[in-house]
Amino acid sequence: MADDMQDFAAEARAFLDAHAPKAPDRTAPVWGEGDDSMAYFSSLPPEAERQHVQRARDWQRVRHENGFGWITGPTEYGGRGLTPVHDLVYDAVESEYDVADTGVLSVIGLGMIGPTILAHAQPPIKERWLPAMYRGDAVACQLFSEPGAGSDLASVATKAVREGDSWVLNGQKVWTSVAQHSQIGLALTRTNPDAPKHRGITAFLVPMDVPGVEVRPLRQMTGGADFNEVFLTDVRIPDDHRLGEVDGGWTVALTTLMNERATVGSEGAGPVAAALSPDHLSALMRATWTWDDRALRARLAELLTDALATEYLNSRALRGLRAGGTPGPERSVSKLMYGQNLTRAAHFVSDVLGPRIIADTGQWGTYAWSELLLATPALRILGGTEEIMKNILAERVLGLPKEVRS
Amino acid sequence: MTADDTGLRELRASVREFLEAKSPEEAVRKLMESEPRFDPAVWAQAADQLRLPGLVIPEEYGGDGFGLVELGVVLEEMGRALLCAPFFATVVLAAQALLASGDREACARHLPGIAAGGTTAALAVTEDSGSWDPALISARAVPDGDGGWKLTGRKSFVIDGTTADLVLVVARTVAGPSLFAVEREASGLAAEPMETLDATRAMARLTFDAVPATLVGSDGAGGRTMAKVLDVASVALAAEQSGGARRCLEMSTEHALTRHQFGRPIGAFQAVKHKCADMLVQVELAEAASLEAARLADEGSAEFPVAAAVAHACCSRAYMFAAMENIQVHGGIGFTWEHPAHLYFRRAKSSQLLFGGPAVYNERLLDRLGI
């Protein structure tokens, strides 16, 4: 690591030492002790959920006040003006500390929408919202998906019609994470139904408290409601809330999607780490008296081979970035493997547990795994289905022909 | 010594250029049906022009002292080209066994010849079970009364065993498995070629009838030596496997782009496209696992044994998968003798099982993770 990077890491460490305790090691559990939650998605009751969001905002504010809130952002909007490598270095240092989970802010808002606003929004919007987002005051959501358009995002049907200096939006969005906590949403709308579908889209920043915006939680198969439906009924938005050109929204969407691929699949802590931790899985096999089952052992070895190889792939990619290289196909491969590794881990553990995962015996660390099991189908869908990710790899990396698309 | 990224790129480019000229498919096909199964002139050029035999041999023994990262680059290229050469047996297995034994005298006697390309060597560990488990070794060595040893028994799956000038043999003494050096011309040594699934890698059965042998390292230390060699050799093999897997992916991609069916390149069909994407995923993982293990070895990291086990398992599976899917993407063309796909299939399967196969390497990984 270069000298300035070492100085930066030391500065980050000094900040974290002063503001957060060291993280406990979740990967080496003492069987029967501590929290056995394996929830990938939130299943908190509303009041606990609100507190969770508040803790995220509080920690983001502390980060921001100490110069670590937006490491790569321009200084005029409260950023630090440093490189993505500094960001990675900070993340690595912070992972050693027990800090609030800021995913509610960072995964979508700071990771994808912030960079999009920076690239495409008009000056008053940048000044109004960027500092607020990175200070933890504003949560942002992505109003992209619609009931009729899954991965075919260019098929959005939500309409925006110009009326003087304003636009009037009507339509329905779905699968909107964190909309229930959001102050702003980035919406894709159809402004020209006659143009080819990619060329008739316009992007707007929608303040979520304006009249006509209604957020309804969408209950998913885990039982929780992490996603929402958002109904837009005669929502009036001033023209300065438009991002990019009229009918030029696809370019705006691509900025967000590029940043999405850089964000999804990089989670490393919590139930994910436990599900793929050799120590944790070994402890589970001992606790269930299955540790010498040859068939299960072979499956465990295959699972760990993939989990560790994925880790090696990530560290190779990280080393490449630190050395100033450009990102390769590793992100897409890593995202695919992440979903598959966790899925296989959840099914492996289920088979180790047997009936103890179909009904709760009250034993620590057994039925709790059902939370992860029920979340795994989503991991093969969110952020682009496995099929879409494979198309991307085949077309953009291997250069195979595109699917026939209208 | 460690090469930087530019150095590694240059090494790769020069090895690839050499192999494209000296080991095209026609050459491989000709050699796999000849005896010996390598071209001594090409081997001499690899030594003189590229100094390949000495790449990872320490400078004090006449080599260039590079590490497993550099070795990996060379083996990826050899794996792509299916090079028929005594490199794996001599440089990876035998030379590493000499180094792992810690016997400086034996190293000084044999390694300079290996580094210069004049000496080829083999490592005879496995017997009819093909296992690397020291407990399963039955070949025996007894002192001959003059400070030497006499070796008796049989070894199988000995790579390049009929041609190697020097054979390193693991045999049991009263103290346990021990490593011995046997010269090609020693009396009582017989070598017969085995018929092999992968004809590009020659294997032999060796029989020892009271063959004069020299102890290498300490008496009874053979088990430890074997374990060290196995780690290095499986990482080296992993690089060779990931190179072969990458080549299979390239062949498939090229075919999917050029072969038209129903009026479109077959690569436009999602079923074929996803097959290629699945191969790419496996190849990316394999390359990362093999490189990471090599890097940890060169850094002397305590994580190396785990990474070595992961690389072996991951690359074995990736290569087998890529070799199978490559034939599938090619359809009937891929099942012909004339098409090279089967050569990769054969190499992939035989490499996967060379050190015992999934049942063995899965348990080795769990063992190293303390499970």
PDB file of C-alpha atoms in Angstrom, chain A residues 125-217:
ATOM      1  CA  ILE A 125     -30.991  20.007  -6.675  1.00  0.00           C
ATOM      2  CA  LYS A 126     -27.361  19.065  -6.124  1.00  0.00           C
ATOM      3  CA  GLU A 127     -26.948  21.799  -3.532  1.00  0.00           C
ATOM      4  CA  ARG A 128     -30.199  20.952  -1.812  1.00  0.00           C
ATOM      5  CA  TRP A 129     -29.936  17.178  -1.630  1.00  0.00           C
ATOM      6  CA  LEU A 130     -26.357  15.906  -1.932  1.00  0.00           C
ATOM      7  CA  PRO A 131     -25.073  17.296   1.384  1.00  0.00           C
ATOM      8  CA  ALA A 132     -28.327  16.216   3.055  1.00  0.00           C
ATOM      9  CA  MET A 133     -27.985  12.643   1.786  1.00  0.00           C
ATOM     10  CA  TYR A 134     -24.375  12.210   2.839  1.00  0.00           C
ATOM     11  CA  ARG A 135     -25.065  13.802   6.226  1.00  0.00           C
ATOM     12  CA  GLY A 136     -27.700  11.129   6.845  1.00  0.00           C
ATOM     13  CA  ASP A 137     -30.633  13.570   6.701  1.00  0.00           C
ATOM     14  CA  ALA A 138     -32.172  12.255   3.505  1.00  0.00           C
ATOM     15  CA  VAL A 139     -32.801   8.643   2.620  1.00  0.00           C
ATOM     16  CA  ALA A 140     -33.241   7.979  -1.101  1.00  0.00           C
ATOM     17  CA  CYS A 141     -35.003   5.255  -3.045  1.00  0.00           C
ATOM     18  CA  GLN A 142     -35.031   4.140  -6.635  1.00  0.00           C
ATOM     19  CA  LEU A 143     -38.425   4.424  -8.374  1.00  0.00           C
ATOM     20  CA  PHE A 144     -37.451   2.287 -11.354  1.00  0.00           C
ATOM     21  CA  SER A 145     -39.183  -1.100 -11.296  1.00  0.00           C
ATOM     22  CA  GLU A 146     -42.783  -1.406 -12.350  1.00  0.00           C
ATOM     23  CA  PRO A 147     -45.255  -4.271 -12.262  1.00  0.00           C
ATOM     24  CA  GLY A 148     -44.997  -4.662 -16.045  1.00  0.00           C
ATOM     25  CA  ALA A 149     -41.247  -4.160 -16.369  1.00  0.00           C
ATOM     26  CA  GLY A 150     -38.892  -6.449 -14.480  1.00  0.00           C
ATOM     27  CA  SER A 151     -35.391  -6.590 -15.873  1.00  0.00           C
ATOM     28  CA  ASP A 152     -36.689  -4.866 -19.015  1.00  0.00           C
ATOM     29  CA  LEU A 153     -36.419  -1.525 -17.292  1.00  0.00           C
ATOM     30  CA  ALA A 154     -36.881   0.492 -20.483  1.00  0.00           C
ATOM     31  CA  SER A 155     -40.518  -0.627 -20.545  1.00  0.00           C
ATOM     32  CA  VAL A 156     -41.568   1.817 -17.803  1.00  0.00           C
ATOM     33  CA  ALA A 157     -45.140   3.012 -18.222  1.00  0.00           C
ATOM     34  CA  THR A 158     -45.411   5.660 -15.485  1.00  0.00           C
ATOM     35  CA  LYS A 159     -46.298   8.821 -17.380  1.00  0.00           C
ATOM     36  CA  ALA A 160     -44.952  12.341 -16.980  1.00  0.00           C
ATOM     37  CA  VAL A 161     -46.736  15.138 -18.817  1.00  0.00           C
ATOM     38  CA  ARG A 162     -45.435  18.682 -19.017  1.00  0.00           C
ATOM     39  CA  GLU A 163     -47.641  21.483 -17.692  1.00  0.00           C
ATOM     40  CA  GLY A 164     -45.813  24.812 -17.900  1.00  0.00           C
ATOM     41  CA  ASP A 165     -42.822  24.735 -15.569  1.00  0.00           C
ATOM     42  CA  SER A 166     -43.980  21.536 -13.976  1.00  0.00           C
ATOM     43  CA  TRP A 167     -44.505  17.899 -14.792  1.00  0.00           C
ATOM     44  CA  VAL A 168     -47.405  15.700 -13.697  1.00  0.00           C
ATOM     45  CA  LEU A 169     -46.573  12.101 -12.900  1.00  0.00           C
ATOM     46  CA  ASN A 170     -48.999   9.169 -12.862  1.00  0.00           C
ATOM     47  CA  GLY A 171     -48.216   5.492 -12.454  1.00  0.00           C
ATOM     48  CA  GLN A 172     -47.125   2.684 -10.170  1.00  0.00           C
ATOM     49  CA  LYS A 173     -43.702   1.522  -9.028  1.00  0.00           C
ATOM     50  CA  VAL A 174     -42.888  -1.749  -7.248  1.00  0.00           C
ATOM     51  CA  TRP A 175     -40.039  -3.536  -5.414  1.00  0.00           C
ATOM     52  CA  THR A 176     -39.007  -0.190  -4.015  1.00  0.00           C
ATOM     53  CA  SER A 177     -36.614  -0.799  -1.121  1.00  0.00           C
ATOM     54  CA  VAL A 178     -36.536   1.759   1.706  1.00  0.00           C
ATOM     55  CA  ALA A 179     -39.330   3.890   0.158  1.00  0.00           C
ATOM     56  CA  GLN A 180     -41.060   3.905   3.556  1.00  0.00           C
ATOM     57  CA  HIS A 181     -38.038   5.733   5.036  1.00  0.00           C
ATOM     58  CA  SER A 182     -37.209   7.912   2.059  1.00  0.00           C
ATOM     59  CA  GLN A 183     -37.323  11.666   1.608  1.00  0.00           C
ATOM     60  CA  ILE A 184     -36.530  11.498  -2.090  1.00  0.00           C
ATOM     61  CA  GLY A 185     -36.942   9.015  -4.936  1.00  0.00           C
ATOM     62  CA  LEU A 186     -35.390   8.871  -8.373  1.00  0.00           C
ATOM     63  CA  ALA A 187     -38.195   8.079 -10.832  1.00  0.00           C
ATOM     64  CA  LEU A 188     -38.041   6.911 -14.423  1.00  0.00           C
ATOM     65  CA  THR A 189     -41.073   8.034 -16.399  1.00  0.00           C
ATOM     66  CA  ARG A 190     -42.329   7.786 -19.957  1.00  0.00           C
ATOM     67  CA  THR A 191     -42.457  11.219 -21.568  1.00  0.00           C
ATOM     68  CA  ASN A 192     -42.636  10.201 -25.202  1.00  0.00           C
ATOM     69  CA  PRO A 193     -44.730   7.125 -25.972  1.00  0.00           C
ATOM     70  CA  ASP A 194     -44.030   7.465 -29.700  1.00  0.00           C
ATOM     71  CA  ALA A 195     -40.227   7.259 -29.490  1.00  0.00           C
ATOM     72  CA  PRO A 196     -38.358   3.911 -29.371  1.00  0.00           C
ATOM     73  CA  LYS A 197     -38.699   2.783 -25.771  1.00  0.00           C
ATOM     74  CA  HIS A 198     -35.160   3.681 -24.617  1.00  0.00           C
ATOM     75  CA  ARG A 199     -35.494   7.188 -26.059  1.00  0.00           C
ATOM     76  CA  GLY A 200     -38.810   8.268 -24.551  1.00  0.00           C
ATOM     77  CA  ILE A 201     -37.844   8.138 -20.874  1.00  0.00           C
ATOM     78  CA  THR A 202     -37.183  11.060 -18.528  1.00  0.00           C
ATOM     79  CA  ALA A 203     -35.794  10.923 -14.970  1.00  0.00           C
ATOM     80  CA  PHE A 204     -37.069  13.052 -12.079  1.00  0.00           C
ATOM     81  CA  LEU A 205     -36.188  13.503  -8.455  1.00  0.00           C
ATOM     82  CA  VAL A 206     -39.439  13.138  -6.496  1.00  0.00           C
ATOM     83  CA  PRO A 207     -39.660  14.538  -2.939  1.00  0.00           C
ATOM     84  CA  MET A 208     -41.570  11.749  -1.233  1.00  0.00           C
ATOM     85  CA  ASP A 209     -43.715  14.147   0.822  1.00  0.00           C
ATOM     86  CA  VAL A 210     -45.418  15.891  -2.102  1.00  0.00           C
ATOM     87  CA  PRO A 211     -49.148  15.266  -2.590  1.00  0.00           C
ATOM     88  CA  GLY A 212     -50.031  12.197  -4.619  1.00  0.00           C
ATOM     89  CA  VAL A 213     -47.141   9.956  -3.496  1.00  0.00           C
ATOM     90  CA  GLU A 214     -48.413   6.925  -1.614  1.00  0.00           C
ATOM     91  CA  VAL A 215     -46.114   4.225  -0.235  1.00  0.00           C
ATOM     92  CA  ARG A 216     -47.606   0.808   0.577  1.00  0.00           C
ATOM     93  CA  PRO A 217     -45.473  -1.931   2.094  1.00  0.00           C
TER      94      PRO A 217
END
